[in-house]
Amino acid sequence: MILVKLGGSVITDKSQYQALHEEVLVRLCKEISDSGKDVVVVHGAGSFGHIVAHDNRLADGFKYESQINALATVSRDVRQLNLMVIDAMISAGISPVSLPPSACVVMRDKEIVEIDFDRIRSYLEMGISPVMFGDVALDELQGFSICSGDQIMEALARELVPERVIFVSDVDGIMDREPSEPGAKLVDCIGPSDLDNMSFHVRVKDVTGGIKKKLSAMMKMAGPDGACMIINGRVPGRLEAALRGDEVVGTKVELD
Ligand code: IPE
């Protein structure tokens, strides 16, 4: 089984509320299907989650009354995106089942403390692809919290020990400086010691911590053979190649 995260930045336009990149989503699902691999898919919230979550400080937990309606709105919006992902997967010939974190994840102080892994395994055994996504979730300490796709990836990688972990992004991988700066180069392989020596491209309105936090999380998921990678989903064929285990442009993330 291969664990795939479809980043919110590749399947949506993160700067525009509820803007789906439908043609990209449809193609990525076809690439998953064509690879013939069993997958667990986690997708980001993109502009279906980050904008309202950020404006209402949902990641900080329950602070004021109007957050409750914002939480309901985010939960509805990310489910709408999830339904579009599920539709695209089914059209591509994959059989997915959605497991919304708002219903099956418990957090404590912003960290996941409970996921129903047995349920995920049971679906996988039947040839069904479990799909989870960045969502709101109950938090035992702060009332509610934001459960990011990366946190779910970390928990699933630890528990399910996938053959490979692939993060599908809207960039080729990690660059050694701001991508717009002249001479910026793609880093083929990145390890824990590189984290402090590089400046990274920071995403717009990312309520879950930006690229450094994402990389630290990825370093916990990488196996000893470095089988955790970030690739560009905007370039046709890269996801399918990564799924098949072929050489592909991207950044491999080494174990912490
Ligand atoms: C964020 O999920 C969840 C919400 C804001 C509700 P992610 O952090 O996984 O989403 P992306 O991939 O950055 O869009």
PDB file of C-alpha atoms and ligand atoms in Angstrom:
ATOM      1  CA  MET A   1       0.000   0.000   0.000  1.00  0.00           C
ATOM      2  CA  ILE A   2       1.154   3.513  -0.837  1.00  0.00           C
ATOM      3  CA  LEU A   3       0.158   6.541   1.205  1.00  0.00           C
ATOM      4  CA  VAL A   4      -0.570   9.596  -0.963  1.00  0.00           C
ATOM      5  CA  LYS A   5      -1.288  13.144   0.096  1.00  0.00           C
ATOM      6  CA  LEU A   6      -2.944  15.344  -2.489  1.00  0.00           C
ATOM      7  CA  GLY A   7      -1.927  18.778  -1.196  1.00  0.00           C
ATOM      8  CA  GLY A   8      -4.524  21.505  -0.988  1.00  0.00           C
ATOM      9  CA  SER A   9      -2.227  23.679  -3.106  1.00  0.00           C
ATOM     10  CA  VAL A  10      -2.363  21.287  -6.047  1.00  0.00           C
ATOM     11  CA  ILE A  11      -6.066  20.413  -6.099  1.00  0.00           C
ATOM     12  CA  THR A  12      -7.302  23.916  -5.169  1.00  0.00           C
ATOM     13  CA  ASP A  13      -6.270  27.541  -5.663  1.00  0.00           C
ATOM     14  CA  LYS A  14      -5.298  28.388  -2.100  1.00  0.00           C
ATOM     15  CA  SER A  15      -5.726  32.136  -2.534  1.00  0.00           C
ATOM     16  CA  GLN A  16      -9.348  31.964  -3.710  1.00  0.00           C
ATOM     17  CA  TYR A  17     -12.214  30.666  -1.525  1.00  0.00           C
ATOM     18  CA  GLN A  18     -13.486  27.282  -2.726  1.00  0.00           C
ATOM     19  CA  ALA A  19     -11.614  27.223  -6.037  1.00  0.00           C
ATOM     20  CA  LEU A  20     -11.040  23.671  -7.285  1.00  0.00           C
ATOM     21  CA  HIS A  21      -8.413  22.730  -9.890  1.00  0.00           C
ATOM     22  CA  GLU A  22     -10.731  20.143 -11.345  1.00  0.00           C
ATOM     23  CA  GLU A  23      -8.639  19.093 -14.344  1.00  0.00           C
ATOM     24  CA  VAL A  24      -5.628  18.486 -12.075  1.00  0.00           C
ATOM     25  CA  LEU A  25      -7.717  16.456  -9.625  1.00  0.00           C
ATOM     26  CA  VAL A  26      -9.203  14.332 -12.427  1.00  0.00           C
ATOM     27  CA  ARG A  27      -5.765  13.639 -13.943  1.00  0.00           C
ATOM     28  CA  LEU A  28      -4.165  12.767 -10.581  1.00  0.00           C
ATOM     29  CA  CYS A  29      -6.941  10.261  -9.865  1.00  0.00           C
ATOM     30  CA  LYS A  30      -6.396   8.711 -13.305  1.00  0.00           C
ATOM     31  CA  GLU A  31      -2.655   8.440 -12.576  1.00  0.00           C
ATOM     32  CA  ILE A  32      -3.418   6.652  -9.300  1.00  0.00           C
ATOM     33  CA  SER A  33      -5.759   4.301 -11.116  1.00  0.00           C
ATOM     34  CA  ASP A  34      -3.317   3.654 -14.004  1.00  0.00           C
ATOM     35  CA  SER A  35      -0.512   2.806 -11.559  1.00  0.00           C
ATOM     36  CA  GLY A  36      -2.549  -0.173 -10.367  1.00  0.00           C
ATOM     37  CA  LYS A  37      -1.335   0.357  -6.781  1.00  0.00           C
ATOM     38  CA  ASP A  38      -3.410   0.121  -3.619  1.00  0.00           C
ATOM     39  CA  VAL A  39      -3.503   3.539  -2.010  1.00  0.00           C
ATOM     40  CA  VAL A  40      -4.667   5.350   1.059  1.00  0.00           C
ATOM     41  CA  VAL A  41      -5.375   8.949   0.071  1.00  0.00           C
ATOM     42  CA  VAL A  42      -5.248  11.993   2.332  1.00  0.00           C
ATOM     43  CA  HIS A  43      -6.103  15.332   0.796  1.00  0.00           C
ATOM     44  CA  GLY A  44      -5.548  18.850   2.026  1.00  0.00           C
ATOM     45  CA  ALA A  45      -8.267  21.402   2.608  1.00  0.00           C
ATOM     46  CA  GLY A  46      -6.754  24.131   0.440  1.00  0.00           C
ATOM     47  CA  SER A  47      -9.039  27.108  -0.043  1.00  0.00           C
ATOM     48  CA  PHE A  48     -11.999  25.032   1.172  1.00  0.00           C
ATOM     49  CA  GLY A  49     -10.563  25.099   4.707  1.00  0.00           C
ATOM     50  CA  HIS A  50      -7.638  27.405   5.330  1.00  0.00           C
ATOM     51  CA  ILE A  51      -9.269  30.772   4.641  1.00  0.00           C
ATOM     52  CA  VAL A  52     -12.246  30.458   7.039  1.00  0.00           C
ATOM     53  CA  ALA A  53     -10.163  28.491   9.598  1.00  0.00           C
ATOM     54  CA  HIS A  54      -7.503  31.216   9.584  1.00  0.00           C
ATOM     55  CA  ASP A  55      -9.926  34.143   9.772  1.00  0.00           C
ATOM     56  CA  ASN A  56     -11.672  32.562  12.784  1.00  0.00           C
ATOM     57  CA  ARG A  57      -8.551  31.238  14.575  1.00  0.00           C
ATOM     58  CA  LEU A  58      -9.930  27.700  14.652  1.00  0.00           C
ATOM     59  CA  ALA A  59      -6.488  26.140  15.186  1.00  0.00           C
ATOM     60  CA  ASP A  60      -6.333  27.873  18.603  1.00  0.00           C
ATOM     61  CA  GLY A  61      -9.407  26.022  19.861  1.00  0.00           C
ATOM     62  CA  PHE A  62     -12.578  27.430  21.403  1.00  0.00           C
ATOM     63  CA  LYS A  63     -12.066  31.100  22.331  1.00  0.00           C
ATOM     64  CA  TYR A  64     -15.272  32.901  21.325  1.00  0.00           C
ATOM     65  CA  GLU A  65     -18.832  32.059  20.286  1.00  0.00           C
ATOM     66  CA  SER A  66     -18.718  32.938  16.578  1.00  0.00           C
ATOM     67  CA  GLN A  67     -16.052  30.269  16.047  1.00  0.00           C
ATOM     68  CA  ILE A  68     -18.742  27.602  16.413  1.00  0.00           C
ATOM     69  CA  ASN A  69     -20.502  28.636  13.237  1.00  0.00           C
ATOM     70  CA  ALA A  70     -17.153  29.004  11.462  1.00  0.00           C
ATOM     71  CA  LEU A  71     -16.260  25.458  12.526  1.00  0.00           C
ATOM     72  CA  ALA A  72     -19.508  24.159  11.061  1.00  0.00           C
ATOM     73  CA  THR A  73     -18.806  26.064   7.846  1.00  0.00           C
ATOM     74  CA  VAL A  74     -15.273  24.656   7.519  1.00  0.00           C
ATOM     75  CA  SER A  75     -16.532  21.141   8.220  1.00  0.00           C
ATOM     76  CA  ARG A  76     -19.169  21.538   5.486  1.00  0.00           C
ATOM     77  CA  ASP A  77     -16.698  23.095   3.025  1.00  0.00           C
ATOM     78  CA  VAL A  78     -14.011  20.414   3.392  1.00  0.00           C
ATOM     79  CA  ARG A  79     -16.644  17.716   2.970  1.00  0.00           C
ATOM     80  CA  GLN A  80     -17.711  19.378  -0.250  1.00  0.00           C
ATOM     81  CA  LEU A  81     -14.130  19.182  -1.485  1.00  0.00           C
ATOM     82  CA  ASN A  82     -13.906  15.592  -0.241  1.00  0.00           C
ATOM     83  CA  LEU A  83     -16.990  14.656  -2.239  1.00  0.00           C
ATOM     84  CA  MET A  84     -15.378  16.056  -5.382  1.00  0.00           C
ATOM     85  CA  VAL A  85     -12.238  13.991  -4.688  1.00  0.00           C
ATOM     86  CA  ILE A  86     -14.357  10.879  -4.116  1.00  0.00           C
ATOM     87  CA  ASP A  87     -16.283  11.541  -7.358  1.00  0.00           C
ATOM     88  CA  ALA A  88     -13.046  11.942  -9.330  1.00  0.00           C
ATOM     89  CA  MET A  89     -11.637   8.722  -7.837  1.00  0.00           C
ATOM     90  CA  ILE A  90     -14.765   6.718  -8.660  1.00  0.00           C
ATOM     91  CA  SER A  91     -14.809   8.095 -12.228  1.00  0.00           C
ATOM     92  CA  ALA A  92     -11.161   6.995 -12.562  1.00  0.00           C
ATOM     93  CA  GLY A  93     -12.075   3.454 -11.556  1.00  0.00           C
ATOM     94  CA  ILE A  94     -10.865   3.521  -7.937  1.00  0.00           C
ATOM     95  CA  SER A  95     -13.167   2.450  -5.074  1.00  0.00           C
ATOM     96  CA  PRO A  96     -12.785   4.978  -2.254  1.00  0.00           C
ATOM     97  CA  VAL A  97     -14.527   5.340   1.094  1.00  0.00           C
ATOM     98  CA  SER A  98     -14.404   8.615   2.969  1.00  0.00           C
ATOM     99  CA  LEU A  99     -13.392   8.730   6.658  1.00  0.00           C
ATOM    100  CA  PRO A 100     -13.878  12.348   7.827  1.00  0.00           C
ATOM    101  CA  PRO A 101     -11.579  13.235  10.740  1.00  0.00           C
ATOM    102  CA  SER A 102     -14.364  15.304  12.344  1.00  0.00           C
ATOM    103  CA  ALA A 103     -16.091  11.944  12.916  1.00  0.00           C
ATOM    104  CA  CYS A 104     -13.217   9.558  13.563  1.00  0.00           C
ATOM    105  CA  VAL A 105     -10.219  11.464  14.976  1.00  0.00           C
ATOM    106  CA  VAL A 106      -9.722  12.709  18.549  1.00  0.00           C
ATOM    107  CA  MET A 107      -7.069  15.315  19.306  1.00  0.00           C
ATOM    108  CA  ARG A 108      -5.499  16.637  22.477  1.00  0.00           C
ATOM    109  CA  ASP A 109      -3.677  19.971  22.513  1.00  0.00           C
ATOM    110  CA  LYS A 110      -3.536  20.018  18.682  1.00  0.00           C
ATOM    111  CA  GLU A 111      -2.106  16.490  18.401  1.00  0.00           C
ATOM    112  CA  ILE A 112      -3.949  13.400  17.192  1.00  0.00           C
ATOM    113  CA  VAL A 113      -4.521  10.928  20.039  1.00  0.00           C
ATOM    114  CA  GLU A 114      -7.013   8.584  18.396  1.00  0.00           C
ATOM    115  CA  ILE A 115      -7.777   7.258  14.896  1.00  0.00           C
ATOM    116  CA  ASP A 116      -9.727   4.105  14.110  1.00  0.00           C
ATOM    117  CA  PHE A 117      -6.913   2.208  12.352  1.00  0.00           C
ATOM    118  CA  ASP A 118      -8.796  -1.112  12.445  1.00  0.00           C
ATOM    119  CA  ARG A 119     -11.543   0.381  10.317  1.00  0.00           C
ATOM    120  CA  ILE A 120      -8.960   1.678   7.817  1.00  0.00           C
ATOM    121  CA  ARG A 121      -7.333  -1.781   7.629  1.00  0.00           C
ATOM    122  CA  SER A 122     -10.687  -3.500   7.138  1.00  0.00           C
ATOM    123  CA  TYR A 123     -11.487  -1.284   4.150  1.00  0.00           C
ATOM    124  CA  LEU A 124      -8.031  -1.866   2.670  1.00  0.00           C
ATOM    125  CA  GLU A 125      -8.420  -5.633   2.994  1.00  0.00           C
ATOM    126  CA  MET A 126     -11.561  -5.413   0.833  1.00  0.00           C
ATOM    127  CA  GLY A 127      -9.710  -3.488  -1.894  1.00  0.00           C
ATOM    128  CA  ILE A 128     -11.286  -0.198  -0.866  1.00  0.00           C
ATOM    129  CA  SER A 129      -9.164   2.975  -0.707  1.00  0.00           C
ATOM    130  CA  PRO A 130      -9.727   4.890   2.532  1.00  0.00           C
ATOM    131  CA  VAL A 131      -9.732   8.665   1.993  1.00  0.00           C
ATOM    132  CA  MET A 132      -9.118  11.151   4.795  1.00  0.00           C
ATOM    133  CA  PHE A 133      -8.604  14.913   4.671  1.00  0.00           C
ATOM    134  CA  GLY A 134      -7.643  18.082   6.519  1.00  0.00           C
ATOM    135  CA  ASP A 135     -10.650  18.839   8.711  1.00  0.00           C
ATOM    136  CA  VAL A 136     -11.840  20.149  12.057  1.00  0.00           C
ATOM    137  CA  ALA A 137     -11.779  17.661  14.949  1.00  0.00           C
ATOM    138  CA  LEU A 138     -12.667  17.463  18.614  1.00  0.00           C
ATOM    139  CA  ASP A 139      -9.793  18.346  20.962  1.00  0.00           C
ATOM    140  CA  GLU A 140      -9.874  17.080  24.567  1.00  0.00           C
ATOM    141  CA  LEU A 141      -7.990  20.139  25.803  1.00  0.00           C
ATOM    142  CA  GLN A 142      -9.058  23.068  23.651  1.00  0.00           C
ATOM    143  CA  GLY A 143     -12.554  21.959  22.600  1.00  0.00           C
ATOM    144  CA  PHE A 144     -11.793  21.660  18.906  1.00  0.00           C
ATOM    145  CA  SER A 145      -8.787  21.899  16.711  1.00  0.00           C
ATOM    146  CA  ILE A 146      -7.646  21.739  13.107  1.00  0.00           C
ATOM    147  CA  CYS A 147      -6.559  18.275  12.080  1.00  0.00           C
ATOM    148  CA  SER A 148      -4.207  18.743   9.130  1.00  0.00           C
ATOM    149  CA  GLY A 149      -3.696  16.247   6.365  1.00  0.00           C
ATOM    150  CA  ASP A 150      -0.016  16.094   7.328  1.00  0.00           C
ATOM    151  CA  GLN A 151      -0.860  15.040  10.879  1.00  0.00           C
ATOM    152  CA  ILE A 152      -3.087  12.310   9.475  1.00  0.00           C
ATOM    153  CA  MET A 153      -0.273  11.244   7.116  1.00  0.00           C
ATOM    154  CA  GLU A 154       2.114  10.984  10.063  1.00  0.00           C
ATOM    155  CA  ALA A 155      -0.296   8.850  12.093  1.00  0.00           C
ATOM    156  CA  LEU A 156      -1.124   6.583   9.120  1.00  0.00           C
ATOM    157  CA  ALA A 157       2.532   6.179   8.112  1.00  0.00           C
ATOM    158  CA  ARG A 158       3.483   5.154  11.651  1.00  0.00           C
ATOM    159  CA  GLU A 159       0.649   2.676  12.045  1.00  0.00           C
ATOM    160  CA  LEU A 160       0.168   1.222   8.531  1.00  0.00           C
ATOM    161  CA  VAL A 161       3.860   1.206   7.454  1.00  0.00           C
ATOM    162  CA  PRO A 162       3.228   1.912   3.748  1.00  0.00           C
ATOM    163  CA  GLU A 163       5.566   0.803   0.976  1.00  0.00           C
ATOM    164  CA  ARG A 164       6.056   4.469   0.022  1.00  0.00           C
ATOM    165  CA  VAL A 165       4.794   7.900   1.103  1.00  0.00           C
ATOM    166  CA  ILE A 166       4.146  10.506  -1.602  1.00  0.00           C
ATOM    167  CA  PHE A 167       3.266  14.159  -1.068  1.00  0.00           C
ATOM    168  CA  VAL A 168       1.780  15.677  -4.199  1.00  0.00           C
ATOM    169  CA  SER A 169       2.407  19.414  -4.271  1.00  0.00           C
ATOM    170  CA  ASP A 170       2.317  22.304  -6.770  1.00  0.00           C
ATOM    171  CA  VAL A 171       6.111  22.687  -6.867  1.00  0.00           C
ATOM    172  CA  ASP A 172       8.831  20.318  -8.142  1.00  0.00           C
ATOM    173  CA  GLY A 173      10.033  19.753  -4.583  1.00  0.00           C
ATOM    174  CA  ILE A 174      12.022  21.727  -2.039  1.00  0.00           C
ATOM    175  CA  MET A 175      14.168  24.533  -3.431  1.00  0.00           C
ATOM    176  CA  ASP A 176      17.382  25.720  -1.747  1.00  0.00           C
ATOM    177  CA  ARG A 177      16.033  29.320  -1.638  1.00  0.00           C
ATOM    178  CA  GLU A 178      12.945  31.329  -2.670  1.00  0.00           C
ATOM    179  CA  PRO A 179      11.951  29.758  -6.008  1.00  0.00           C
ATOM    180  CA  SER A 180      11.723  33.250  -7.593  1.00  0.00           C
ATOM    181  CA  GLU A 181      15.384  34.028  -6.723  1.00  0.00           C
ATOM    182  CA  PRO A 182      17.862  33.540  -9.550  1.00  0.00           C
ATOM    183  CA  GLY A 183      19.830  30.322  -9.249  1.00  0.00           C
ATOM    184  CA  ALA A 184      17.275  28.564  -7.024  1.00  0.00           C
ATOM    185  CA  LYS A 185      17.878  24.825  -7.339  1.00  0.00           C
ATOM    186  CA  LEU A 186      15.804  21.776  -6.548  1.00  0.00           C
ATOM    187  CA  VAL A 187      17.102  19.798  -3.560  1.00  0.00           C
ATOM    188  CA  ASP A 188      17.077  16.087  -4.530  1.00  0.00           C
ATOM    189  CA  CYS A 189      17.327  14.863  -0.994  1.00  0.00           C
ATOM    190  CA  ILE A 190      16.786  16.655   2.312  1.00  0.00           C
ATOM    191  CA  GLY A 191      17.586  15.521   5.863  1.00  0.00           C
ATOM    192  CA  PRO A 192      17.026  16.862   9.386  1.00  0.00           C
ATOM    193  CA  SER A 193      20.342  18.773   9.460  1.00  0.00           C
ATOM    194  CA  ASP A 194      19.317  20.820   6.383  1.00  0.00           C
ATOM    195  CA  LEU A 195      16.184  22.252   8.010  1.00  0.00           C
ATOM    196  CA  ASP A 196      17.806  25.246   9.697  1.00  0.00           C
ATOM    197  CA  ASN A 197      20.147  26.158   6.846  1.00  0.00           C
ATOM    198  CA  MET A 198      17.593  26.876   4.197  1.00  0.00           C
ATOM    199  CA  SER A 199      14.922  29.433   3.572  1.00  0.00           C
ATOM    200  CA  PHE A 200      11.672  28.044   2.314  1.00  0.00           C
ATOM    201  CA  HIS A 201       8.841  29.328   0.249  1.00  0.00           C
ATOM    202  CA  VAL A 202       6.014  30.152   2.698  1.00  0.00           C
ATOM    203  CA  ARG A 203       2.464  29.436   1.611  1.00  0.00           C
ATOM    204  CA  VAL A 204      -0.461  31.840   1.818  1.00  0.00           C
ATOM    205  CA  LYS A 205      -2.824  31.560   4.796  1.00  0.00           C
ATOM    206  CA  ASP A 206      -1.619  28.144   5.906  1.00  0.00           C
ATOM    207  CA  VAL A 207      -3.154  27.660   9.358  1.00  0.00           C
ATOM    208  CA  THR A 208      -1.229  24.483   9.979  1.00  0.00           C
ATOM    209  CA  GLY A 209       2.347  25.731  10.111  1.00  0.00           C
ATOM    210  CA  GLY A 210       3.985  26.168   6.718  1.00  0.00           C
ATOM    211  CA  ILE A 211       6.578  24.163   4.908  1.00  0.00           C
ATOM    212  CA  LYS A 212       9.109  23.665   7.738  1.00  0.00           C
ATOM    213  CA  LYS A 213       6.496  21.962   9.884  1.00  0.00           C
ATOM    214  CA  LYS A 214       5.476  19.842   6.902  1.00  0.00           C
ATOM    215  CA  LEU A 215       9.088  18.774   6.357  1.00  0.00           C
ATOM    216  CA  SER A 216       9.649  17.855  10.012  1.00  0.00           C
ATOM    217  CA  ALA A 217       6.510  15.729   9.822  1.00  0.00           C
ATOM    218  CA  MET A 218       7.731  14.080   6.611  1.00  0.00           C
ATOM    219  CA  MET A 219      11.040  13.231   8.253  1.00  0.00           C
ATOM    220  CA  LYS A 220       9.180  11.104  10.759  1.00  0.00           C
ATOM    221  CA  MET A 221       7.489   9.198   7.932  1.00  0.00           C
ATOM    222  CA  ALA A 222      10.501   8.420   5.781  1.00  0.00           C
ATOM    223  CA  GLY A 223      11.624   4.810   5.884  1.00  0.00           C
ATOM    224  CA  PRO A 224      15.315   3.819   6.076  1.00  0.00           C
ATOM    225  CA  ASP A 225      15.366   3.640   2.249  1.00  0.00           C
ATOM    226  CA  GLY A 226      14.200   7.261   2.011  1.00  0.00           C
ATOM    227  CA  ALA A 227      10.832   6.299   0.571  1.00  0.00           C
ATOM    228  CA  CYS A 228       9.066   9.546   1.454  1.00  0.00           C
ATOM    229  CA  MET A 229       8.953  12.116  -1.299  1.00  0.00           C
ATOM    230  CA  ILE A 230       7.489  15.381  -2.465  1.00  0.00           C
ATOM    231  CA  ILE A 231       6.617  15.728  -6.147  1.00  0.00           C
ATOM    232  CA  ASN A 232       4.873  18.191  -8.452  1.00  0.00           C
ATOM    233  CA  GLY A 233       1.342  17.103  -9.261  1.00  0.00           C
ATOM    234  CA  ARG A 234       0.941  19.855 -11.840  1.00  0.00           C
ATOM    235  CA  VAL A 235       3.308  17.974 -14.159  1.00  0.00           C
ATOM    236  CA  PRO A 236       1.493  15.084 -15.849  1.00  0.00           C
ATOM    237  CA  GLY A 237       2.950  11.639 -15.228  1.00  0.00           C
ATOM    238  CA  ARG A 238       4.998  12.354 -12.102  1.00  0.00           C
ATOM    239  CA  LEU A 239       2.518  10.885  -9.628  1.00  0.00           C
ATOM    240  CA  GLU A 240       2.119   7.735 -11.694  1.00  0.00           C
ATOM    241  CA  ALA A 241       5.918   7.360 -11.996  1.00  0.00           C
ATOM    242  CA  ALA A 242       6.363   7.900  -8.242  1.00  0.00           C
ATOM    243  CA  LEU A 243       3.654   5.341  -7.488  1.00  0.00           C
ATOM    244  CA  ARG A 244       5.308   2.780  -9.761  1.00  0.00           C
ATOM    245  CA  GLY A 245       8.660   3.436  -8.062  1.00  0.00           C
ATOM    246  CA  ASP A 246      10.283   4.912 -11.209  1.00  0.00           C
ATOM    247  CA  GLU A 247      12.877   7.701 -11.049  1.00  0.00           C
ATOM    248  CA  VAL A 248      11.045  11.010 -10.892  1.00  0.00           C
ATOM    249  CA  VAL A 249      11.861  14.707 -10.410  1.00  0.00           C
ATOM    250  CA  GLY A 250      11.185  15.633  -6.778  1.00  0.00           C
ATOM    251  CA  THR A 251      12.700  15.789  -3.294  1.00  0.00           C
ATOM    252  CA  LYS A 252      13.302  12.690  -1.207  1.00  0.00           C
ATOM    253  CA  VAL A 253      12.999  13.308   2.515  1.00  0.00           C
ATOM    254  CA  GLU A 254      15.342  11.405   4.793  1.00  0.00           C
ATOM    255  CA  LEU A 255      14.501   9.844   8.105  1.00  0.00           C
ATOM    256  CA  ASP A 256      14.770  11.950  11.282  1.00  0.00           C
TER     257      ASP A 256
HETATM  258  C1  IPE B   1      -5.885  21.869   6.743  1.00  0.00           C
HETATM  259  O1  IPE B   1      -5.439  20.696   6.146  1.00  0.00           O
HETATM  260  C2  IPE B   1      -7.233  21.632   7.374  1.00  0.00           C
HETATM  261  C3  IPE B   1      -8.080  22.846   7.518  1.00  0.00           C
HETATM  262  C4  IPE B   1      -7.674  24.074   7.356  1.00  0.00           C
HETATM  263  C5  IPE B   1      -9.471  22.606   7.897  1.00  0.00           C
HETATM  264  P1  IPE B   1      -4.035  20.640   5.376  1.00  0.00           P
HETATM  265  O2  IPE B   1      -3.024  21.451   6.123  1.00  0.00           O
HETATM  266  O3  IPE B   1      -3.708  19.214   5.185  1.00  0.00           O
HETATM  267  O4  IPE B   1      -4.371  21.299   3.988  1.00  0.00           O
HETATM  268  P2  IPE B   1      -3.396  21.798   2.836  1.00  0.00           P
HETATM  269  O5  IPE B   1      -2.825  20.631   2.121  1.00  0.00           O
HETATM  270  O6  IPE B   1      -2.319  22.656   3.480  1.00  0.00           O
HETATM  271  O7  IPE B   1      -4.329  22.597   1.991  1.00  0.00           O
END
